[in-house]
Amino acid sequence: MNYEAWLKNKDLEYRDGILYFGDINTVNLANQYGTPLYVNNEQIIRDRYKKLKNAINFEYKNNEIHFAVKANSNIAILRILKSEGASFDCTSSGEIRTCLKAGISPDKIMFTGNMFTDEDFKFAVGHDVLVNLDSISQLDRLVKIIDDLGKEKRIISFRINPEFGAGHHPHTITAGKNIKFGILDNQVIEAYTKALNLGFMKFGIHIHIGSGIINPLDFEKAIEKFFAIIANIADKLDMVFEFIDFGGGLGIPYNPKEDPLNLGDFINIVVKKFKEIVERGNVGAPQFKIEPGRYLIAEASIILAQINTIKYNGYKRFAGLNAGFNTLIRPILYGSYHHIIKCDNRNENEILTYDIVGPICESGDVLGKNRELSKLKENEYLAILDTGAYGFTMSSNYNSRTRSAEILINNGCTHIIREAEKFNDLIAHQIIPDHLK
Ligand code: LLP
């Protein structure tokens, strides 16, 4: 894919040297709202959701896409996905509460936590939210809470660890013998037998093997193992499933050298094979579930930031921004690449190599290393791309910096969907003991 097409796929283009996102001039946005600023593009979210939904529907109609709320929990974003018909996957009671606040009905929410507390279970059971258990020991605790609250034992699901994982960084690979998630093959029969004995009558089964997978072949081994596990449970326990959930993990092209994930290949490797298993006849008529976060949302957002300092120390050029790893932690945490471009490229100049750095007091605060850009100057704006997933949700107040505002663009209009924090937000919950007053 050529560079212009790669940008266009993210609804970005230069018009007479000015960067437009969703038909809106990014320099004007930065001037109007201030920086750093998260800019979210509604159309991209809707497009990605429809594309994935249509591709799955084409193979298997009985399916549900659960958006992984951890990727982006802004209520306006959740409402966009809700209006497209999405369901949601939450990893904490906080995420469930945010979904409920967004008007999402509990039967559209699944709770795939890990290391659940009794409070988590009480909240989920009390709100009739389906739980995906992460360990056998959690089953007794859950059942006690269901009984205490006088609720029915509806449906139960376990997260399986198929031992073959994949992902863009070791921290995002979530399957393997040394990984904390899910239950291994050797305990699966015990888990479902226990659930049967405790009186559950409906069952689901789940995997999530990792995050940021751009090559669909990386799903293959895990899926084969998963199907073997499912077949084993179906045979041994004569069990049918209400749903089979393949988790998230679909990657996006962060680097212009990468092409978008080949959805056709993904469908062939995951959905078609799933259909074959179902057609063999002993697992019931399960719903196909998937839990993408990044695929639906990453490309729908950019950060606009301003250069405050250009520095050349005789060896290296630095362009210092007002956004750092407090604003976007992925580069320092995972070594992740985020493409960074100029908002105003009208005076295209000699190309120089810069480290694009933030204002945080750590030398690791580098958002982009050795980036070639036409000569930069102080006060101009840069756009950091693909920040919609695990961008704002992982931002912090480190160095007592306030979190950025978020806006939503749609049909040429802009809406503030989160105000920038103010200094008082930073100290709002601090208490000075009497002897220090
Ligand atoms: N389902 C479960 C159970 C998950 O744990 C995750 C992500 C997802 C779905 C969604 O995965 P996705 O489709 O977004 O890859 N902070 C890291 C990513 C951590 C993902 C954790 N789990 C990053 O910035 O790359």
Tab-separated table of C-alpha atoms and ligand atoms in Angstrom:
chain	number	residue	atom	x	y	z
A	1	MET	CA	0.000	0.000	0.000
A	2	ASN	CA	1.501	3.398	-0.896
A	3	TYR	CA	1.903	6.018	1.786
A	4	GLU	CA	-1.029	8.226	0.701
A	5	ALA	CA	-3.348	5.187	0.631
A	6	TRP	CA	-2.040	4.067	4.029
A	7	LEU	CA	-2.923	7.491	5.460
A	8	LYS	CA	-6.258	7.634	3.618
A	9	ASN	CA	-7.200	4.285	5.171
A	10	LYS	CA	-7.029	6.154	8.496
A	11	ASP	CA	-9.055	9.087	7.091
A	12	LEU	CA	-5.937	11.286	7.024
A	13	GLU	CA	-4.742	13.363	4.080
A	14	TYR	CA	-2.748	16.458	3.246
A	15	ARG	CA	-4.630	19.203	1.442
A	16	ASP	CA	-2.293	21.950	0.208
A	17	GLY	CA	0.186	20.856	2.870
A	18	ILE	CA	-2.254	20.865	5.796
A	19	LEU	CA	-3.169	17.586	7.526
A	20	TYR	CA	-6.904	16.824	7.559
A	21	PHE	CA	-8.474	14.122	9.750
A	22	GLY	CA	-12.039	13.226	8.847
A	23	ASP	CA	-12.271	16.332	6.647
A	24	ILE	CA	-11.185	18.623	9.471
A	25	ASN	CA	-8.092	20.821	9.476
A	26	THR	CA	-5.876	19.553	12.333
A	27	VAL	CA	-4.056	22.896	12.775
A	28	ASN	CA	-7.401	24.582	13.411
A	29	LEU	CA	-8.354	21.846	15.901
A	30	ALA	CA	-5.103	22.296	17.816
A	31	ASN	CA	-5.529	26.089	17.860
A	32	GLN	CA	-9.155	25.871	18.948
A	33	TYR	CA	-8.953	23.178	21.650
A	34	GLY	CA	-5.346	23.405	22.791
A	35	THR	CA	-2.862	20.542	23.009
A	36	PRO	CA	-2.175	17.780	23.831
A	37	LEU	CA	-5.528	16.727	22.424
A	38	TYR	CA	-6.994	13.310	21.661
A	39	VAL	CA	-9.066	13.593	18.462
A	40	ASN	CA	-11.482	10.693	17.862
A	41	ASN	CA	-13.083	10.038	14.489
A	42	GLU	CA	-16.604	8.584	14.713
A	43	GLN	CA	-16.743	7.459	11.099
A	44	ILE	CA	-13.683	5.221	11.429
A	45	ILE	CA	-15.147	3.445	14.459
A	46	ARG	CA	-18.393	2.814	12.572
A	47	ASP	CA	-16.515	1.676	9.447
A	48	ARG	CA	-14.263	-0.765	11.289
A	49	TYR	CA	-17.184	-2.243	13.214
A	50	LYS	CA	-19.285	-2.703	10.046
A	51	LYS	CA	-16.373	-4.187	8.115
A	52	LEU	CA	-15.684	-6.808	10.771
A	53	LYS	CA	-19.368	-7.537	11.398
A	54	ASN	CA	-20.126	-8.008	7.680
A	55	ALA	CA	-17.100	-10.272	7.215
A	56	ILE	CA	-18.169	-12.528	10.105
A	57	ASN	CA	-21.863	-12.437	9.147
A	58	PHE	CA	-20.980	-13.621	5.680
A	59	GLU	CA	-19.653	-16.888	7.148
A	60	TYR	CA	-21.717	-17.342	10.299
A	61	LYS	CA	-24.769	-15.313	11.216
A	62	ASN	CA	-25.061	-16.210	14.890
A	63	ASN	CA	-22.252	-13.998	16.139
A	64	GLU	CA	-21.613	-11.209	18.588
A	65	ILE	CA	-18.749	-8.701	18.634
A	66	HIS	CA	-17.858	-7.627	22.182
A	67	PHE	CA	-15.790	-4.439	22.167
A	68	ALA	CA	-12.920	-4.738	24.700
A	69	VAL	CA	-13.650	-1.719	26.868
A	70	LYS	CA	-10.102	-1.623	28.274
A	71	ALA	CA	-8.954	-0.248	24.918
A	72	ASN	CA	-11.115	2.859	25.218
A	73	SER	CA	-13.740	3.499	27.863
A	74	ASN	CA	-14.985	6.943	26.893
A	75	ILE	CA	-18.775	6.880	27.213
A	76	ALA	CA	-19.309	8.677	23.894
A	77	ILE	CA	-17.196	6.013	22.153
A	78	LEU	CA	-19.145	3.232	23.902
A	79	ARG	CA	-22.368	4.825	22.711
A	80	ILE	CA	-21.153	4.878	19.103
A	81	LEU	CA	-20.433	1.160	19.296
A	82	LYS	CA	-23.707	0.500	21.094
A	83	SER	CA	-25.579	2.227	18.293
A	84	GLU	CA	-23.849	-0.100	15.801
A	85	GLY	CA	-25.176	-3.075	17.774
A	86	ALA	CA	-21.953	-4.045	19.523
A	87	SER	CA	-21.710	-5.966	22.770
A	88	PHE	CA	-18.962	-5.308	25.307
A	89	ASP	CA	-16.229	-7.146	27.202
A	90	CYS	CA	-15.188	-5.700	30.555
A	91	THR	CA	-12.259	-6.523	32.778
A	92	SER	CA	-13.370	-4.769	35.979
A	93	SER	CA	-16.471	-3.625	37.822
A	94	GLY	CA	-15.431	-0.088	36.879
A	95	GLU	CA	-15.683	-0.918	33.195
A	96	ILE	CA	-19.065	-2.587	33.733
A	97	ARG	CA	-20.322	0.504	35.556
A	98	THR	CA	-19.096	2.697	32.705
A	99	CYS	CA	-21.001	0.537	30.217
A	100	LEU	CA	-24.160	0.711	32.338
A	101	LYS	CA	-23.730	4.497	32.468
A	102	ALA	CA	-23.542	4.469	28.666
A	103	GLY	CA	-26.975	2.821	28.659
A	104	ILE	CA	-25.707	-0.598	27.632
A	105	SER	CA	-27.939	-3.391	28.804
A	106	PRO	CA	-26.333	-6.014	31.109
A	107	ASP	CA	-27.137	-8.838	28.694
A	108	LYS	CA	-24.740	-7.206	26.209
A	109	ILE	CA	-21.886	-7.214	28.727
A	110	MET	CA	-19.437	-9.972	29.542
A	111	PHE	CA	-17.024	-9.847	32.460
A	112	THR	CA	-13.664	-11.371	31.557
A	113	GLY	CA	-11.652	-10.458	34.599
A	114	ASN	CA	-8.791	-12.190	36.294
A	115	MET	CA	-8.003	-12.443	39.997
A	116	PHE	CA	-11.676	-11.622	40.673
A	117	THR	CA	-12.598	-10.388	44.136
A	118	ASP	CA	-15.872	-11.294	45.858
A	119	GLU	CA	-16.902	-7.645	45.328
A	120	ASP	CA	-16.413	-8.127	41.576
A	121	PHE	CA	-18.628	-11.222	41.650
A	122	LYS	CA	-21.289	-9.513	43.766
A	123	PHE	CA	-21.402	-6.619	41.335
A	124	ALA	CA	-21.595	-8.850	38.255
A	125	VAL	CA	-24.140	-11.284	39.713
A	126	GLY	CA	-26.197	-8.417	41.145
A	127	HIS	CA	-26.394	-6.856	37.673
A	128	ASP	CA	-26.923	-10.148	35.796
A	129	VAL	CA	-23.653	-9.854	33.899
A	130	LEU	CA	-22.154	-13.029	32.461
A	131	VAL	CA	-18.797	-13.998	33.974
A	132	ASN	CA	-15.862	-15.670	32.270
A	133	LEU	CA	-13.986	-17.419	35.067
A	134	ASP	CA	-10.217	-17.479	35.074
A	135	SER	CA	-9.589	-20.262	37.608
A	136	ILE	CA	-11.413	-23.304	39.032
A	137	SER	CA	-11.188	-21.995	42.601
A	138	GLN	CA	-13.322	-18.996	41.657
A	139	LEU	CA	-16.308	-21.245	40.915
A	140	ASP	CA	-17.172	-22.021	44.573
A	141	ARG	CA	-16.930	-18.359	45.510
A	142	LEU	CA	-19.123	-17.345	42.596
A	143	VAL	CA	-21.747	-19.974	43.428
A	144	LYS	CA	-21.882	-18.868	47.060
A	145	ILE	CA	-22.541	-15.302	45.924
A	146	ILE	CA	-25.188	-16.415	43.416
A	147	ASP	CA	-26.929	-18.355	46.232
A	148	ASP	CA	-26.563	-15.509	48.755
A	149	LEU	CA	-28.117	-13.071	46.308
A	150	GLY	CA	-30.887	-15.520	45.477
A	151	LYS	CA	-29.987	-15.480	41.785
A	152	GLU	CA	-30.252	-18.307	39.267
A	153	LYS	CA	-27.234	-20.267	38.073
A	154	ARG	CA	-27.570	-19.156	34.499
A	155	ILE	CA	-24.644	-19.637	32.221
A	156	ILE	CA	-20.994	-20.100	33.105
A	157	SER	CA	-17.888	-19.810	30.997
A	158	PHE	CA	-14.202	-20.473	31.576
A	159	ARG	CA	-11.240	-18.792	30.001
A	160	ILE	CA	-8.967	-21.469	28.560
A	161	ASN	CA	-5.238	-20.970	28.169
A	162	PRO	CA	-4.417	-22.879	24.953
A	163	GLU	CA	-0.669	-22.517	25.641
A	164	PHE	CA	0.070	-21.033	22.206
A	165	GLY	CA	0.003	-17.261	22.405
A	166	ALA	CA	0.944	-14.369	20.149
A	167	GLY	CA	1.238	-10.606	20.371
A	168	HIS	CA	3.273	-7.535	19.528
A	169	HIS	CA	5.252	-7.669	22.814
A	170	PRO	CA	5.859	-10.326	25.504
A	171	HIS	CA	3.634	-8.352	27.900
A	172	THR	CA	0.677	-8.721	25.561
A	173	ILE	CA	1.008	-12.479	24.924
A	174	THR	CA	-1.638	-14.042	27.123
A	175	ALA	CA	-1.320	-17.778	26.598
A	176	GLY	CA	1.421	-20.164	27.681
A	177	LYS	CA	2.291	-22.357	30.649
A	178	ASN	CA	4.003	-19.507	32.519
A	179	ILE	CA	1.243	-16.990	31.890
A	180	LYS	CA	-1.261	-16.143	34.631
A	181	PHE	CA	-4.397	-16.308	32.489
A	182	GLY	CA	-6.989	-19.021	32.123
A	183	ILE	CA	-6.952	-22.716	32.838
A	184	LEU	CA	-4.787	-25.230	31.018
A	185	ASP	CA	-5.874	-28.248	29.046
A	186	ASN	CA	-5.150	-30.599	31.999
A	187	GLN	CA	-7.781	-28.907	34.227
A	188	VAL	CA	-10.521	-28.243	31.707
A	189	ILE	CA	-12.541	-31.405	32.294
A	190	GLU	CA	-12.356	-30.857	36.058
A	191	ALA	CA	-13.606	-27.271	35.629
A	192	TYR	CA	-16.641	-28.111	33.517
A	193	THR	CA	-17.475	-31.223	35.568
A	194	LYS	CA	-17.482	-29.082	38.677
A	195	ALA	CA	-19.754	-26.537	37.002
A	196	LEU	CA	-22.155	-29.324	35.987
A	197	ASN	CA	-22.166	-30.739	39.518
A	198	LEU	CA	-22.859	-27.300	40.965
A	199	GLY	CA	-25.999	-27.054	38.863
A	200	PHE	CA	-25.062	-24.883	35.880
A	201	MET	CA	-26.983	-25.898	32.779
A	202	LYS	CA	-25.592	-23.583	30.118
A	203	PHE	CA	-21.963	-23.157	29.152
A	204	GLY	CA	-19.615	-20.957	27.222
A	205	ILE	CA	-15.895	-21.239	26.564
A	206	HIS	CA	-13.328	-18.542	25.930
A	207	ILE	CA	-9.753	-17.829	24.854
A	208	HIS	CA	-7.748	-14.666	24.341
A	209	ILE	CA	-4.245	-15.486	23.153
A	210	GLY	CA	-2.717	-12.025	22.941
A	211	SER	CA	-2.878	-8.586	21.460
A	212	GLY	CA	-1.600	-6.796	18.371
A	213	ILE	CA	-1.563	-9.772	15.992
A	214	ILE	CA	-1.160	-8.548	12.425
A	215	ASN	CA	-0.518	-11.953	10.832
A	216	PRO	CA	-3.681	-14.103	11.029
A	217	LEU	CA	-1.525	-17.260	10.812
A	218	ASP	CA	-0.449	-16.496	14.387
A	219	PHE	CA	-3.935	-17.520	15.521
A	220	GLU	CA	-3.729	-20.928	13.871
A	221	LYS	CA	-1.952	-23.081	16.476
A	222	ALA	CA	-3.941	-21.682	19.403
A	223	ILE	CA	-7.225	-22.173	17.575
A	224	GLU	CA	-6.377	-25.791	16.712
A	225	LYS	CA	-5.571	-26.494	20.349
A	226	PHE	CA	-8.771	-24.710	21.421
A	227	PHE	CA	-10.873	-26.829	19.067
A	228	ALA	CA	-9.218	-30.014	20.356
A	229	ILE	CA	-10.069	-28.949	23.932
A	230	ILE	CA	-13.668	-28.171	22.976
A	231	ALA	CA	-14.044	-31.531	21.213
A	232	ASN	CA	-12.655	-33.303	24.280
A	233	ILE	CA	-15.152	-31.592	26.632
A	234	ALA	CA	-18.040	-32.263	24.262
A	235	ASP	CA	-17.102	-35.956	24.023
A	236	LYS	CA	-16.278	-36.632	27.649
A	237	LEU	CA	-19.047	-34.599	29.284
A	238	ASP	CA	-21.624	-34.706	26.514
A	239	MET	CA	-21.692	-30.926	26.753
A	240	VAL	CA	-22.962	-28.371	24.231
A	241	PHE	CA	-22.000	-24.702	24.218
A	242	GLU	CA	-24.094	-21.549	24.078
A	243	PHE	CA	-21.084	-19.625	22.807
A	244	ILE	CA	-17.467	-20.043	21.844
A	245	ASP	CA	-15.430	-16.871	22.333
A	246	PHE	CA	-12.155	-16.263	20.502
A	247	GLY	CA	-11.117	-13.124	22.412
A	248	GLY	CA	-9.482	-10.153	20.751
A	249	GLY	CA	-6.020	-9.585	19.362
A	250	LEU	CA	-6.517	-8.339	15.802
A	251	GLY	CA	-3.751	-5.880	14.997
A	252	ILE	CA	-3.582	-2.709	12.947
A	253	PRO	CA	-0.783	-1.263	10.792
A	254	TYR	CA	1.009	1.216	13.070
A	255	ASN	CA	3.935	1.513	10.670
A	256	PRO	CA	3.609	2.634	7.027
A	257	LYS	CA	5.656	-0.472	6.163
A	258	GLU	CA	2.756	-2.619	7.398
A	259	ASP	CA	-0.433	-3.414	5.513
A	260	PRO	CA	-3.776	-3.745	7.293
A	261	LEU	CA	-4.555	-7.181	8.703
A	262	ASN	CA	-5.996	-9.428	6.018
A	263	LEU	CA	-9.525	-9.918	7.282
A	264	GLY	CA	-10.244	-12.621	4.686
A	265	ASP	CA	-7.370	-14.716	6.059
A	266	PHE	CA	-8.584	-14.160	9.610
A	267	ILE	CA	-12.081	-15.294	8.669
A	268	ASN	CA	-10.667	-18.410	6.957
A	269	ILE	CA	-8.487	-19.341	9.910
A	270	VAL	CA	-10.972	-18.616	12.676
A	271	VAL	CA	-14.597	-18.363	11.534
A	272	LYS	CA	-14.570	-20.982	8.765
A	273	LYS	CA	-12.811	-23.530	10.993
A	274	PHE	CA	-15.256	-22.748	13.785
A	275	LYS	CA	-18.112	-23.421	11.359
A	276	GLU	CA	-16.587	-26.785	10.460
A	277	ILE	CA	-16.429	-27.771	14.120
A	278	VAL	CA	-20.048	-26.753	14.630
A	279	GLU	CA	-21.123	-28.651	11.531
A	280	ARG	CA	-19.558	-31.842	12.903
A	281	GLY	CA	-22.507	-31.750	15.244
A	282	ASN	CA	-21.596	-32.473	18.893
A	283	VAL	CA	-20.955	-28.972	20.300
A	284	GLY	CA	-24.508	-27.645	19.903
A	285	ALA	CA	-25.259	-24.458	17.944
A	286	PRO	CA	-22.947	-22.018	19.686
A	287	GLN	CA	-22.790	-18.343	19.056
A	288	PHE	CA	-19.467	-17.120	17.633
A	289	LYS	CA	-18.029	-14.408	19.847
A	290	ILE	CA	-14.999	-12.198	19.408
A	291	GLU	CA	-13.643	-9.355	21.598
A	292	PRO	CA	-11.629	-6.882	19.564
A	293	GLY	CA	-10.423	-3.650	21.117
A	294	ARG	CA	-7.554	-2.337	19.024
A	295	TYR	CA	-8.998	-3.301	15.620
A	296	LEU	CA	-12.135	-1.239	16.149
A	297	ILE	CA	-10.669	1.817	17.754
A	298	ALA	CA	-6.889	2.286	17.414
A	299	GLU	CA	-6.953	4.017	14.044
A	300	ALA	CA	-9.887	6.193	15.053
A	301	SER	CA	-7.802	8.568	17.120
A	302	ILE	CA	-4.755	10.821	16.837
A	303	ILE	CA	-3.018	12.966	19.443
A	304	LEU	CA	-2.240	16.539	18.458
A	305	ALA	CA	0.747	17.941	20.331
A	306	GLN	CA	2.854	21.059	20.104
A	307	ILE	CA	6.624	21.312	19.791
A	308	ASN	CA	7.944	23.571	22.498
A	309	THR	CA	11.693	22.986	22.149
A	310	ILE	CA	13.989	22.080	19.297
A	311	LYS	CA	17.402	21.074	20.503
A	312	TYR	CA	20.579	19.984	18.701
A	313	ASN	CA	23.361	18.905	21.048
A	314	GLY	CA	25.985	18.391	18.367
A	315	TYR	CA	25.113	14.677	18.069
A	316	LYS	CA	21.396	14.386	18.055
A	317	ARG	CA	18.338	16.471	17.229
A	318	PHE	CA	15.427	16.458	19.676
A	319	ALA	CA	11.940	17.802	19.107
A	320	GLY	CA	10.330	18.268	22.531
A	321	LEU	CA	6.542	18.052	22.754
A	322	ASN	CA	3.979	18.937	25.379
A	323	ALA	CA	2.870	15.254	25.274
A	324	GLY	CA	4.978	12.506	26.776
A	325	PHE	CA	4.533	9.037	28.206
A	326	ASN	CA	1.983	10.488	30.595
A	327	THR	CA	-0.145	11.072	27.452
A	328	LEU	CA	0.791	7.899	25.533
A	329	ILE	CA	2.689	5.165	27.331
A	330	ARG	CA	2.857	2.527	24.587
A	331	PRO	CA	6.241	3.605	23.106
A	332	ILE	CA	8.127	3.447	26.410
A	333	LEU	CA	6.213	0.445	27.785
A	334	TYR	CA	6.330	-1.855	24.767
A	335	GLY	CA	8.724	-0.110	22.379
A	336	SER	CA	5.655	0.410	20.201
A	337	TYR	CA	5.879	2.377	16.992
A	338	HIS	CA	3.415	5.241	16.492
A	339	HIS	CA	3.780	7.151	13.267
A	340	ILE	CA	4.292	10.894	13.842
A	341	ILE	CA	3.633	13.502	11.170
A	342	LYS	CA	3.428	17.250	10.750
A	343	CYS	CA	0.097	19.018	10.863
A	344	ASP	CA	1.408	21.795	8.619
A	345	ASN	CA	3.718	20.557	5.880
A	346	ARG	CA	3.365	23.609	3.620
A	347	ASN	CA	7.009	24.623	3.798
A	348	GLU	CA	8.432	21.199	3.122
A	349	ASN	CA	12.075	21.551	3.896
A	350	GLU	CA	15.293	19.544	4.202
A	351	ILE	CA	14.680	16.186	5.902
A	352	LEU	CA	16.343	15.825	9.303
A	353	THR	CA	16.404	13.007	11.849
A	354	TYR	CA	14.839	13.686	15.244
A	355	ASP	CA	14.009	11.930	18.452
A	356	ILE	CA	10.493	13.102	19.294
A	357	VAL	CA	10.478	13.399	23.072
A	358	GLY	CA	8.073	14.428	25.818
A	359	PRO	CA	8.435	16.615	28.912
A	360	ILE	CA	8.616	13.801	31.493
A	361	CYS	CA	11.757	13.688	33.639
A	362	GLU	CA	13.005	10.338	32.346
A	363	SER	CA	15.257	9.763	29.392
A	364	GLY	CA	12.920	6.989	28.232
A	365	ASP	CA	10.288	9.595	27.437
A	366	VAL	CA	10.682	9.138	23.691
A	367	LEU	CA	7.557	8.919	21.547
A	368	GLY	CA	9.444	8.357	18.313
A	369	LYS	CA	13.121	7.475	17.826
A	370	ASN	CA	15.164	8.585	14.803
A	371	ARG	CA	12.224	9.966	12.869
A	372	GLU	CA	12.892	11.614	9.535
A	373	LEU	CA	10.809	14.732	9.180
A	374	SER	CA	11.031	17.896	7.168
A	375	LYS	CA	12.780	20.491	9.357
A	376	LEU	CA	10.711	21.137	12.496
A	377	LYS	CA	10.299	24.399	14.336
A	378	GLU	CA	9.142	25.421	17.792
A	379	ASN	CA	5.383	25.985	18.270
A	380	GLU	CA	4.311	23.866	15.337
A	381	TYR	CA	1.959	20.900	15.787
A	382	LEU	CA	2.600	17.215	15.268
A	383	ALA	CA	0.066	14.396	15.011
A	384	ILE	CA	0.766	11.064	16.706
A	385	LEU	CA	-1.267	8.419	14.903
A	386	ASP	CA	-3.275	5.361	15.946
A	387	THR	CA	-3.790	6.309	19.575
A	388	GLY	CA	-7.429	5.233	19.996
A	389	ALA	CA	-6.667	1.915	21.701
A	390	TYR	CA	-4.769	1.839	24.998
A	391	GLY	CA	-3.993	5.537	24.536
A	392	PHE	CA	-6.107	7.603	26.896
A	393	THR	CA	-7.014	4.572	29.049
A	394	MET	CA	-3.331	4.068	29.922
A	395	SER	CA	-2.454	7.745	30.317
A	396	SER	CA	-1.385	9.026	33.723
A	397	ASN	CA	-0.751	12.036	35.913
A	398	TYR	CA	2.962	11.307	36.303
A	399	ASN	CA	5.008	14.429	37.039
A	400	SER	CA	1.725	16.048	38.158
A	401	ARG	CA	0.597	16.585	34.610
A	402	THR	CA	-3.087	16.826	33.861
A	403	ARG	CA	-4.700	14.442	31.419
A	404	SER	CA	-5.678	15.748	27.984
A	405	ALA	CA	-9.059	16.659	26.595
A	406	GLU	CA	-10.713	14.371	24.079
A	407	ILE	CA	-12.840	15.520	21.196
A	408	LEU	CA	-14.985	13.621	18.727
A	409	ILE	CA	-15.231	14.580	15.087
A	410	ASN	CA	-18.183	13.541	12.989
A	411	ASN	CA	-19.626	14.834	9.713
A	412	GLY	CA	-17.470	17.949	9.829
A	413	CYS	CA	-18.544	18.811	13.413
A	414	THR	CA	-16.502	18.611	16.602
A	415	HIS	CA	-17.686	17.740	20.104
A	416	ILE	CA	-15.781	17.761	23.380
A	417	ILE	CA	-16.167	14.282	24.912
A	418	ARG	CA	-13.812	14.788	27.857
A	419	GLU	CA	-12.609	18.032	29.315
A	420	ALA	CA	-8.923	18.422	30.048
A	421	GLU	CA	-8.126	17.888	33.709
A	422	LYS	CA	-7.337	20.924	35.808
A	423	PHE	CA	-4.794	21.295	38.598
A	424	ASN	CA	-7.492	20.781	41.251
A	425	ASP	CA	-8.248	17.327	39.806
A	426	LEU	CA	-4.694	16.314	40.654
A	427	ILE	CA	-5.026	17.076	44.344
A	428	ALA	CA	-8.760	16.508	44.780
A	429	HIS	CA	-8.465	13.352	46.901
A	430	GLN	CA	-5.413	14.212	48.948
A	431	ILE	CA	-5.853	14.802	52.678
A	432	ILE	CA	-3.396	16.571	54.962
A	433	PRO	CA	-3.341	15.009	58.463
A	434	ASP	CA	-3.854	17.479	61.321
A	435	HIS	CA	-0.270	17.326	62.583
A	436	LEU	CA	0.980	18.486	59.177
A	437	LYS	CA	-1.429	21.357	58.819
B	1	LLP	N1	-10.286	-9.799	25.423
B	1	LLP	C1	-9.484	-9.965	26.486
B	1	LLP	C2	-9.836	-10.957	27.503
B	1	LLP	C3	-8.336	-9.179	26.626
B	1	LLP	O1	-7.541	-9.364	27.676
B	1	LLP	C4	-8.019	-8.211	25.637
B	1	LLP	C5	-6.819	-7.358	25.765
B	1	LLP	C6	-8.892	-8.054	24.546
B	1	LLP	C7	-10.017	-8.881	24.480
B	1	LLP	C8	-8.684	-7.044	23.476
B	1	LLP	O2	-7.505	-7.221	22.796
B	1	LLP	P1	-7.205	-6.367	21.458
B	1	LLP	O3	-8.220	-6.780	20.423
B	1	LLP	O4	-7.329	-4.936	21.776
B	1	LLP	O5	-5.829	-6.751	21.062
B	1	LLP	N2	-2.022	-2.363	26.489
B	1	LLP	C9	-1.607	-3.213	25.394
B	1	LLP	C10	-2.690	-4.210	25.031
B	1	LLP	C11	-3.145	-5.065	26.189
B	1	LLP	C12	-4.320	-5.926	25.844
B	1	LLP	C13	-4.874	-6.621	27.028
B	1	LLP	N3	-5.998	-7.464	26.731
B	1	LLP	C14	-1.217	-2.343	24.205
B	1	LLP	O6	-1.254	-1.118	24.308
B	1	LLP	O7	-0.820	-2.879	23.163
